[in-house]
């Protein structure tokens, strides 16, 4: 039972880290996408 509880705690901790990294990575991707779009709009005008 103790091993099971430790495993569950480890999984929750890993999921929290992955979720944080995914959200942080999503912000970086959004910045990368916004830059080319802004350049394209400026070039079209």
CSV table of N, CA and C in Angstrom, one decimal:
chain,number,residue,atom,x,y,z
A,1,UNK,N,0.8,-1.2,0.0
A,1,UNK,CA,0.0,0.0,0.0
A,1,UNK,C,0.9,1.3,0.0
A,2,UNK,N,2.0,1.2,0.8
A,2,UNK,CA,2.8,2.4,0.8
A,2,UNK,C,3.5,2.7,-0.5
A,3,UNK,N,3.8,1.6,-1.2
A,3,UNK,CA,4.4,1.7,-2.6
A,3,UNK,C,3.4,2.3,-3.5
A,4,UNK,N,2.1,1.8,-3.4
A,4,UNK,CA,1.1,2.3,-4.3
A,4,UNK,C,0.9,3.8,-4.0
A,5,UNK,N,0.8,4.3,-2.8
A,5,UNK,CA,0.6,5.7,-2.5
A,5,UNK,C,1.8,6.5,-3.1
A,6,UNK,N,3.0,6.0,-2.9
A,6,UNK,CA,4.2,6.7,-3.4
A,6,UNK,C,4.1,6.8,-4.9
A,7,UNK,N,3.7,5.7,-5.6
A,7,UNK,CA,3.6,5.7,-7.0
A,7,UNK,C,2.5,6.8,-7.5
A,8,UNK,N,1.4,6.8,-6.8
A,8,UNK,CA,0.4,7.8,-7.2
A,8,UNK,C,0.9,9.2,-7.0
A,9,UNK,N,1.6,9.5,-5.9
A,9,UNK,CA,2.2,10.8,-5.6
A,9,UNK,C,3.2,11.1,-6.7
A,10,UNK,N,4.0,10.2,-7.1
A,10,UNK,CA,5.0,10.4,-8.1
A,10,UNK,C,4.3,10.8,-9.5
A,11,UNK,N,3.3,10.0,-9.8
A,11,UNK,CA,2.5,10.3,-11.1
A,11,UNK,C,1.9,11.7,-11.0
A,12,UNK,N,1.3,12.1,-9.9
A,12,UNK,CA,0.7,13.4,-9.8
A,12,UNK,C,1.8,14.5,-10.0
A,13,UNK,N,2.9,14.3,-9.3
A,13,UNK,CA,4.0,15.2,-9.4
A,13,UNK,C,4.5,15.4,-10.9
A,14,UNK,N,4.7,14.2,-11.5
A,14,UNK,CA,5.2,14.2,-12.9
A,14,UNK,C,4.2,14.9,-13.8
A,15,UNK,N,2.9,14.6,-13.6
A,15,UNK,CA,1.8,15.3,-14.4
A,15,UNK,C,1.8,16.8,-14.2
A,16,UNK,N,2.0,17.2,-13.0
A,16,UNK,CA,2.1,18.6,-12.7
A,16,UNK,C,3.2,19.3,-13.4
A,17,UNK,N,4.4,18.7,-13.4
A,17,UNK,CA,5.6,19.2,-14.1
A,17,UNK,C,5.4,19.2,-15.6
A,18,UNK,N,4.8,18.2,-16.1
A,18,UNK,CA,4.6,18.1,-17.6
A,18,UNK,C,3.6,19.2,-18.0
A,19,UNK,N,2.5,19.3,-17.2
A,19,UNK,CA,1.5,20.3,-17.5
A,19,UNK,C,2.1,21.7,-17.5
A,20,UNK,N,2.9,22.0,-16.5
A,20,UNK,CA,3.5,23.3,-16.4
A,20,UNK,C,4.5,23.5,-17.6
A,21,UNK,N,5.2,22.5,-17.9
A,21,UNK,CA,6.2,22.7,-19.1
A,21,UNK,C,5.4,22.8,-20.4
A,22,UNK,N,4.2,22.1,-20.5
A,22,UNK,CA,3.4,22.2,-21.7
A,22,UNK,C,2.8,23.6,-21.9
A,23,UNK,N,2.3,24.1,-20.8
A,23,UNK,CA,1.7,25.5,-20.8
A,23,UNK,C,2.8,26.5,-21.1
A,24,UNK,N,4.0,26.4,-20.5
A,24,UNK,CA,5.1,27.3,-20.7
A,24,UNK,C,5.6,27.2,-22.2
A,25,UNK,N,5.6,26.0,-22.7
A,25,UNK,CA,6.0,25.7,-24.1
A,25,UNK,C,5.0,26.3,-25.0
A,26,UNK,N,3.7,26.2,-24.7
A,26,UNK,CA,2.6,26.8,-25.5
A,26,UNK,C,2.8,28.3,-25.6
A,27,UNK,N,3.2,28.9,-24.6
A,27,UNK,CA,3.4,30.4,-24.6
A,27,UNK,C,4.5,30.7,-25.6
A,28,UNK,N,5.6,29.9,-25.6
A,28,UNK,CA,6.7,30.2,-26.5
A,28,UNK,C,6.3,30.0,-27.9
A,29,UNK,N,5.5,28.9,-28.2
A,29,UNK,CA,5.0,28.7,-29.5
A,29,UNK,C,4.1,29.8,-30.0
A,30,UNK,N,3.3,30.3,-29.1
A,30,UNK,CA,2.4,31.4,-29.5
A,30,UNK,C,3.2,32.6,-29.9
A,31,UNK,N,4.3,32.9,-29.2
A,31,UNK,CA,5.1,34.0,-29.5
A,31,UNK,C,5.8,33.8,-30.9
A,32,UNK,N,6.2,32.6,-31.2
A,32,UNK,CA,6.8,32.3,-32.5
A,32,UNK,C,5.8,32.4,-33.6
A,33,UNK,N,4.6,32.1,-33.3
A,33,UNK,CA,3.5,32.2,-34.4
A,33,UNK,C,3.1,33.6,-34.6
A,34,UNK,N,3.1,34.4,-33.6
A,34,UNK,CA,2.6,35.8,-33.7
A,34,UNK,C,3.6,36.6,-34.5
A,35,UNK,N,4.9,36.4,-34.4
A,35,UNK,CA,5.9,37.2,-35.0
A,35,UNK,C,5.8,37.1,-36.6
A,36,UNK,N,5.8,35.8,-37.2
A,36,UNK,CA,5.7,35.7,-38.6
A,36,UNK,C,4.4,36.3,-39.1
A,37,UNK,N,3.3,36.1,-38.4
A,37,UNK,CA,2.0,36.7,-38.8
A,37,UNK,C,2.1,38.2,-38.9
A,38,UNK,N,2.7,38.8,-37.9
A,38,UNK,CA,2.8,40.3,-37.9
A,38,UNK,C,3.7,40.7,-39.1
A,39,UNK,N,4.7,40.0,-39.4
A,39,UNK,CA,5.6,40.3,-40.6
A,39,UNK,C,4.8,40.2,-41.9
A,40,UNK,N,4.0,39.1,-42.0
A,40,UNK,CA,3.2,38.9,-43.2
A,40,UNK,C,2.2,40.0,-43.4
A,41,UNK,N,1.6,40.4,-42.3
A,41,UNK,CA,0.6,41.4,-42.4
A,41,UNK,C,1.2,42.7,-42.9
A,42,UNK,N,2.4,43.0,-42.3
A,42,UNK,CA,3.1,44.3,-42.7
A,42,UNK,C,3.6,44.2,-44.1
A,43,UNK,N,4.0,43.0,-44.6
A,43,UNK,CA,4.5,42.9,-45.9
A,43,UNK,C,3.3,43.0,-46.9
A,44,UNK,N,2.1,42.5,-46.6
A,44,UNK,CA,1.0,42.6,-47.4
A,44,UNK,C,0.6,44.1,-47.6
A,45,UNK,N,0.6,44.8,-46.6
A,45,UNK,CA,0.3,46.2,-46.6
A,45,UNK,C,1.3,47.0,-47.4
